[in-house]
mmCIF file of C-alpha atoms in Angstrom:
data_model
loop_
_atom_site.group_PDB
_atom_site.id
_atom_site.type_symbol
_atom_site.label_atom_id
_atom_site.label_comp_id
_atom_site.label_asym_id
_atom_site.label_seq_id
_atom_site.Cartn_x
_atom_site.Cartn_y
_atom_site.Cartn_z
ATOM 1 C CA UNK A 1 -22.064 -12.874 -2.749
ATOM 2 C CA UNK A 2 -20.837 -13.168 0.845
ATOM 3 C CA UNK A 3 -23.955 -15.139 1.781
ATOM 4 C CA UNK A 4 -22.981 -17.794 -0.772
ATOM 5 C CA UNK A 5 -19.443 -17.889 0.539
ATOM 6 C CA UNK A 6 -20.688 -18.149 4.109
ATOM 7 C CA UNK A 7 -22.726 -21.203 3.163
ATOM 8 C CA UNK A 8 -19.479 -22.688 1.903
ATOM 9 C CA UNK A 9 -18.068 -22.449 5.411
ATOM 10 C CA UNK A 10 -21.210 -23.984 6.955
ATOM 11 C CA UNK A 11 -21.229 -26.907 4.534
ATOM 12 C CA UNK A 12 -17.596 -27.585 5.357
ATOM 13 C CA UNK A 13 -18.461 -27.710 9.056
ATOM 14 C CA UNK A 14 -21.380 -30.074 8.436
ATOM 15 C CA UNK A 15 -19.123 -32.289 6.349
ATOM 16 C CA UNK A 16 -16.644 -32.427 9.235
ATOM 17 C CA UNK A 17 -19.371 -33.904 11.479
ATOM 18 C CA UNK A 18 -20.494 -36.554 8.950
ATOM 19 C CA UNK A 19 -19.417 -40.204 9.376
ATOM 20 C CA UNK A 20 -15.819 -40.973 8.531
ATOM 21 C CA UNK A 21 -16.753 -43.213 5.615
ATOM 22 C CA UNK A 22 -18.742 -40.388 3.985
ATOM 23 C CA UNK A 23 -16.506 -37.917 2.135
ATOM 24 C CA UNK A 24 -17.435 -34.271 2.787
ATOM 25 C CA UNK A 25 -19.397 -32.653 0.007
ATOM 26 C CA UNK A 26 -17.426 -30.026 -1.858
ATOM 27 C CA UNK A 27 -19.036 -26.632 -2.172
ATOM 28 C CA UNK A 28 -20.134 -25.555 -5.633
ATOM 29 C CA UNK A 29 -17.932 -22.478 -5.210
ATOM 30 C CA UNK A 30 -14.776 -24.594 -5.053
ATOM 31 C CA UNK A 31 -15.853 -26.510 -8.152
ATOM 32 C CA UNK A 32 -15.599 -23.286 -10.133
ATOM 33 C CA UNK A 33 -12.424 -22.828 -12.186
ATOM 34 C CA UNK A 34 -9.739 -20.865 -10.278
ATOM 35 C CA UNK A 35 -9.927 -18.080 -12.871
ATOM 36 C CA UNK A 36 -13.628 -17.595 -12.153
ATOM 37 C CA UNK A 37 -13.054 -17.571 -8.406
ATOM 38 C CA UNK A 38 -10.456 -14.844 -8.913
ATOM 39 C CA UNK A 39 -13.015 -12.821 -10.862
ATOM 40 C CA UNK A 40 -15.408 -13.133 -7.935
ATOM 41 C CA UNK A 41 -12.708 -11.929 -5.538
ATOM 42 C CA UNK A 42 -11.952 -9.047 -7.896
ATOM 43 C CA UNK A 43 -15.607 -8.015 -7.871
ATOM 44 C CA UNK A 44 -15.978 -8.394 -4.104
ATOM 45 C CA UNK A 45 -12.794 -6.465 -3.295
ATOM 46 C CA UNK A 46 -13.211 -3.664 -5.846
ATOM 47 C CA UNK A 47 -13.217 -0.310 -4.031
ATOM 48 C CA UNK A 48 -13.101 2.897 -6.110
ATOM 49 C CA UNK A 49 -10.565 5.526 -5.095
ATOM 50 C CA UNK A 50 -10.071 9.172 -6.010
ATOM 51 C CA UNK A 51 -6.412 8.891 -6.982
ATOM 52 C CA UNK A 52 -6.005 6.464 -9.875
ATOM 53 C CA UNK A 53 -7.716 3.628 -11.698
ATOM 54 C CA UNK A 54 -5.278 1.079 -10.297
ATOM 55 C CA UNK A 55 -6.565 -1.001 -7.351
ATOM 56 C CA UNK A 56 -5.409 0.497 -4.059
ATOM 57 C CA UNK A 57 -5.563 -0.358 -0.388
ATOM 58 C CA UNK A 58 -5.794 3.257 0.786
ATOM 59 C CA UNK A 59 -4.422 3.417 4.332
ATOM 60 C CA UNK A 60 -5.340 6.326 6.574
ATOM 61 C CA UNK A 61 -4.320 6.949 10.176
ATOM 62 C CA UNK A 62 -6.924 8.620 12.326
ATOM 63 C CA UNK A 63 -4.458 9.412 15.083
ATOM 64 C CA UNK A 64 -3.593 8.441 18.624
ATOM 65 C CA UNK A 65 -6.538 6.437 19.856
ATOM 66 C CA UNK A 66 -4.478 4.210 22.151
ATOM 67 C CA UNK A 67 -1.190 4.317 24.007
ATOM 68 C CA UNK A 68 2.031 4.635 22.044
ATOM 69 C CA UNK A 69 4.338 3.414 24.801
ATOM 70 C CA UNK A 70 6.696 0.481 24.600
ATOM 71 C CA UNK A 71 5.370 -2.764 23.255
ATOM 72 C CA UNK A 72 1.927 -1.211 22.735
ATOM 73 C CA UNK A 73 3.256 1.176 20.086
ATOM 74 C CA UNK A 74 1.244 -0.462 17.287
ATOM 75 C CA UNK A 75 -1.944 0.244 19.210
ATOM 76 C CA UNK A 76 -1.229 3.976 19.022
ATOM 77 C CA UNK A 77 -2.399 3.830 15.426
ATOM 78 C CA UNK A 78 -5.961 3.770 14.283
ATOM 79 C CA UNK A 79 -5.348 2.704 10.673
ATOM 80 C CA UNK A 80 -8.228 2.228 8.302
ATOM 81 C CA UNK A 81 -8.732 1.108 4.713
ATOM 82 C CA UNK A 82 -10.514 4.088 3.218
ATOM 83 C CA UNK A 83 -13.827 3.108 1.607
ATOM 84 C CA UNK A 84 -13.682 -0.509 2.837
ATOM 85 C CA UNK A 85 -17.050 -1.659 4.185
ATOM 86 C CA UNK A 86 -15.960 -4.874 5.876
ATOM 87 C CA UNK A 87 -16.243 -7.090 2.794
ATOM 88 C CA UNK A 88 -12.525 -7.906 2.723
ATOM 89 C CA UNK A 89 -12.472 -8.831 6.400
ATOM 90 C CA UNK A 90 -15.579 -10.991 6.018
ATOM 91 C CA UNK A 91 -14.177 -12.702 2.942
ATOM 92 C CA UNK A 92 -10.920 -13.540 4.687
ATOM 93 C CA UNK A 93 -12.777 -15.149 7.575
ATOM 94 C CA UNK A 94 -15.010 -17.579 5.611
ATOM 95 C CA UNK A 95 -12.603 -20.533 5.665
ATOM 96 C CA UNK A 96 -8.935 -21.332 5.177
ATOM 97 C CA UNK A 97 -8.990 -21.907 1.411
ATOM 98 C CA UNK A 98 -10.936 -18.735 0.662
ATOM 99 C CA UNK A 99 -8.711 -16.834 3.097
ATOM 100 C CA UNK A 100 -5.561 -17.967 1.293
ATOM 101 C CA UNK A 101 -6.920 -17.289 -2.200
ATOM 102 C CA UNK A 102 -8.443 -13.907 -1.305
ATOM 103 C CA UNK A 103 -5.384 -12.805 0.676
ATOM 104 C CA UNK A 104 -3.094 -13.633 -2.219
ATOM 105 C CA UNK A 105 -5.330 -11.747 -4.657
ATOM 106 C CA UNK A 106 -5.729 -8.758 -2.339
ATOM 107 C CA UNK A 107 -2.100 -8.132 -1.458
ATOM 108 C CA UNK A 108 -0.421 -9.226 -4.684
ATOM 109 C CA UNK A 109 -2.695 -7.219 -7.009
ATOM 110 C CA UNK A 110 -3.385 -4.100 -4.941
ATOM 111 C CA UNK A 111 -1.023 -1.255 -4.128
ATOM 112 C CA UNK A 112 -0.644 -0.602 -0.402
ATOM 113 C CA UNK A 113 -1.142 3.164 -0.555
ATOM 114 C CA UNK A 114 -0.351 5.474 2.383
ATOM 115 C CA UNK A 115 -2.101 8.820 2.580
ATOM 116 C CA UNK A 116 -0.160 11.916 3.611
ATOM 117 C CA UNK A 117 -1.983 11.728 6.949
ATOM 118 C CA UNK A 118 -0.202 8.456 7.766
ATOM 119 C CA UNK A 119 2.726 8.964 10.146
ATOM 120 C CA UNK A 120 5.657 7.251 8.432
ATOM 121 C CA UNK A 121 7.437 6.815 11.767
ATOM 122 C CA UNK A 122 4.756 4.208 12.503
ATOM 123 C CA UNK A 123 5.232 2.308 9.261
ATOM 124 C CA UNK A 124 7.159 -0.553 10.839
ATOM 125 C CA UNK A 125 4.590 -1.006 13.606
ATOM 126 C CA UNK A 126 1.807 -1.011 11.019
ATOM 127 C CA UNK A 127 3.498 -3.609 8.814
ATOM 128 C CA UNK A 128 3.989 -5.822 11.855
ATOM 129 C CA UNK A 129 0.208 -5.942 12.292
ATOM 130 C CA UNK A 130 -0.038 -7.746 8.922
ATOM 131 C CA UNK A 131 0.496 -11.479 8.773
ATOM 132 C CA UNK A 132 3.785 -12.804 7.454
ATOM 133 C CA UNK A 133 2.015 -14.292 4.435
ATOM 134 C CA UNK A 134 0.319 -10.967 3.681
ATOM 135 C CA UNK A 135 3.644 -9.107 3.826
ATOM 136 C CA UNK A 136 5.243 -11.714 1.565
ATOM 137 C CA UNK A 137 2.578 -11.086 -1.087
ATOM 138 C CA UNK A 138 2.804 -7.286 -1.287
ATOM 139 C CA UNK A 139 4.477 -6.204 -4.514
ATOM 140 C CA UNK A 140 3.453 -2.564 -4.851
ATOM 141 C CA UNK A 141 3.518 0.300 -2.330
ATOM 142 C CA UNK A 142 2.392 3.882 -2.874
ATOM 143 C CA UNK A 143 2.516 7.265 -1.176
ATOM 144 C CA UNK A 144 0.398 10.384 -1.419
ATOM 145 C CA UNK A 145 2.905 13.216 -1.865
ATOM 146 C CA UNK A 146 1.866 16.694 -0.739
ATOM 147 C CA UNK A 147 4.627 19.176 -1.438
ATOM 148 C CA UNK A 148 4.524 22.469 0.507
ATOM 149 C CA UNK A 149 2.360 21.051 3.293
ATOM 150 C CA UNK A 150 4.088 21.731 6.593
ATOM 151 C CA UNK A 151 1.852 19.645 8.823
ATOM 152 C CA UNK A 152 -1.610 18.342 9.499
ATOM 153 C CA UNK A 153 -3.334 18.174 12.845
ATOM 154 C CA UNK A 154 -1.718 15.360 14.814
ATOM 155 C CA UNK A 155 0.566 14.353 11.923
ATOM 156 C CA UNK A 156 4.315 15.114 12.087
ATOM 157 C CA UNK A 157 5.827 17.140 9.276
ATOM 158 C CA UNK A 158 7.258 14.885 6.577
ATOM 159 C CA UNK A 159 10.811 15.243 5.362
ATOM 160 C CA UNK A 160 12.104 13.841 2.108
ATOM 161 C CA UNK A 161 14.510 11.764 4.182
ATOM 162 C CA UNK A 162 11.478 10.098 5.793
ATOM 163 C CA UNK A 163 10.706 8.452 2.451
ATOM 164 C CA UNK A 164 14.209 7.031 2.202
ATOM 165 C CA UNK A 165 13.896 5.549 5.698
ATOM 166 C CA UNK A 166 10.462 4.187 4.775
ATOM 167 C CA UNK A 167 11.899 2.600 1.640
ATOM 168 C CA UNK A 168 14.630 0.814 3.563
ATOM 169 C CA UNK A 169 12.082 -0.462 6.060
ATOM 170 C CA UNK A 170 9.845 -1.704 3.257
ATOM 171 C CA UNK A 171 12.776 -3.588 1.736
ATOM 172 C CA UNK A 172 13.340 -5.271 5.088
ATOM 173 C CA UNK A 173 9.695 -6.163 5.737
ATOM 174 C CA UNK A 174 8.348 -6.902 2.241
ATOM 175 C CA UNK A 175 10.476 -9.487 0.404
ATOM 176 C CA UNK A 176 8.466 -9.303 -2.862
ATOM 177 C CA UNK A 177 8.146 -5.500 -3.042
ATOM 178 C CA UNK A 178 9.067 -4.409 -6.563
ATOM 179 C CA UNK A 179 7.306 -1.139 -7.462
ATOM 180 C CA UNK A 180 6.427 2.193 -5.893
ATOM 181 C CA UNK A 181 3.636 4.573 -6.883
ATOM 182 C CA UNK A 182 3.771 8.281 -6.016
ATOM 183 C CA UNK A 183 0.590 10.308 -6.242
ATOM 184 C CA UNK A 184 1.575 13.978 -6.568
ATOM 185 C CA UNK A 185 -1.396 15.818 -5.130
ATOM 186 C CA UNK A 186 -2.089 18.661 -7.623
ATOM 187 C CA UNK A 187 -3.390 20.875 -4.812
ATOM 188 C CA UNK A 188 0.086 20.983 -3.285
ATOM 189 C CA UNK A 189 2.298 20.843 -6.344
ATOM 190 C CA UNK A 190 3.537 24.201 -7.592
ATOM 191 C CA UNK A 191 5.796 23.835 -10.630
ATOM 192 C CA UNK A 192 6.852 27.494 -10.623
ATOM 193 C CA UNK A 193 7.938 27.701 -6.965
ATOM 194 C CA UNK A 194 11.728 27.787 -6.907
ATOM 195 C CA UNK A 195 14.716 28.480 -4.688
ATOM 196 C CA UNK A 196 18.189 29.017 -6.047
ATOM 197 C CA UNK A 197 16.947 28.738 -9.618
ATOM 198 C CA UNK A 198 15.524 25.248 -9.188
ATOM 199 C CA UNK A 199 11.870 24.260 -8.859
ATOM 200 C CA UNK A 200 11.189 22.788 -5.438
ATOM 201 C CA UNK A 201 8.659 20.263 -6.730
ATOM 202 C CA UNK A 202 11.075 19.055 -9.403
ATOM 203 C CA UNK A 203 13.779 18.698 -6.768
ATOM 204 C CA UNK A 204 11.440 16.578 -4.659
ATOM 205 C CA UNK A 205 10.585 14.314 -7.598
ATOM 206 C CA UNK A 206 14.274 13.960 -8.456
ATOM 207 C CA UNK A 207 15.098 12.999 -4.874
ATOM 208 C CA UNK A 208 12.381 10.336 -4.726
ATOM 209 C CA UNK A 209 13.299 8.986 -8.159
ATOM 210 C CA UNK A 210 16.987 8.613 -7.307
ATOM 211 C CA UNK A 211 16.392 7.138 -3.839
ATOM 212 C CA UNK A 212 13.857 4.511 -4.894
ATOM 213 C CA UNK A 213 15.535 3.942 -8.247
ATOM 214 C CA UNK A 214 18.711 3.033 -6.369
ATOM 215 C CA UNK A 215 16.615 0.435 -4.524
ATOM 216 C CA UNK A 216 15.891 -1.125 -7.945
ATOM 217 C CA UNK A 217 12.158 -0.404 -7.785
ATOM 218 C CA UNK A 218 9.868 0.342 -10.704
ATOM 219 C CA UNK A 219 8.794 3.981 -10.373
ATOM 220 C CA UNK A 220 5.414 5.488 -11.193
ATOM 221 C CA UNK A 221 4.723 9.204 -10.654
ATOM 222 C CA UNK A 222 1.173 10.421 -11.242
ATOM 223 C CA UNK A 223 0.210 12.971 -12.380
ATOM 224 C CA UNK A 224 3.659 14.284 -13.308
ATOM 225 C CA UNK A 225 3.407 17.681 -15.086
ATOM 226 C CA UNK A 226 4.906 17.615 -18.566
ATOM 227 C CA UNK A 227 7.353 20.414 -17.705
ATOM 228 C CA UNK A 228 8.951 18.128 -15.114
ATOM 229 C CA UNK A 229 9.151 14.894 -17.085
ATOM 230 C CA UNK A 230 12.767 15.672 -17.857
ATOM 231 C CA UNK A 231 13.464 15.036 -14.168
ATOM 232 C CA UNK A 232 13.046 11.288 -14.719
ATOM 233 C CA UNK A 233 15.759 11.367 -17.388
ATOM 234 C CA UNK A 234 18.015 13.259 -15.005
ATOM 235 C CA UNK A 235 17.390 10.678 -12.290
ATOM 236 C CA UNK A 236 18.305 7.893 -14.706
ATOM 237 C CA UNK A 237 21.580 9.652 -15.523
ATOM 238 C CA UNK A 238 22.398 9.980 -11.833
ATOM 239 C CA UNK A 239 21.640 6.320 -11.234
ATOM 240 C CA UNK A 240 23.736 5.218 -14.180
ATOM 241 C CA UNK A 241 26.670 7.116 -12.716
ATOM 242 C CA UNK A 242 26.088 5.347 -9.436
ATOM 243 C CA UNK A 243 25.454 8.687 -7.788
ATOM 244 C CA UNK A 244 22.986 9.381 -5.014
ATOM 245 C CA UNK A 245 21.325 12.708 -4.348
ATOM 246 C CA UNK A 246 23.351 14.659 -1.789
ATOM 247 C CA UNK A 247 20.567 17.043 -0.877
ATOM 248 C CA UNK A 248 19.622 17.332 2.780
ATOM 249 C CA UNK A 249 16.099 16.815 3.957
ATOM 250 C CA UNK A 250 13.807 19.683 3.019
ATOM 251 C CA UNK A 251 10.308 19.349 4.395
ATOM 252 C CA UNK A 252 7.422 18.638 2.064
#
């Protein structure tokens, strides 16, 4: 697949060196209908994930590999697309037309999904590493939610308030962002755990639903236990009243 696309780039270069009165020969790939080219991109960029059947760009952060000082803050991250074998990067580098078509397909049809190991305080620096056109094409963002996890090695403890700050930053950086996907990790979701007569997990879902619902985003929680589906109705009632959750910032 990539070999054929690479030959497209080579033929374009050869055509550029041909005499001016000889029009460059168009690659057979570009003579394919756009719908078929999109199918090829879909096949080339398909990467299975363990969370859902929707296409995800699963972003991990392997920690502080570089300095985090001053203007080099973005280099403090070592982000990676989990499961990606270099195909996307190779595809984007073939030539300008393939780059534009593949970039549009990749970012407009995939959910940019941040694992719990990703430090949300670095979200802005990470988004700045993406091109302006890539950011303008992102429509869906997701988060792995691990309730009752205090911390991971090298990863700061997440607060519910961190998600609200992340949401506001996403609204600033991603002009086409319209939906948010929350993956509720079943290993760290305990429906029966409660304080003050209220389930902690349900309270967390309610907080996220009201915060991101107030941002006018389409919400998707998966897998949401049936005993907590009423929380979504409660969030809708709060939003209709124009009310925001007044809870503090309990840690996840």
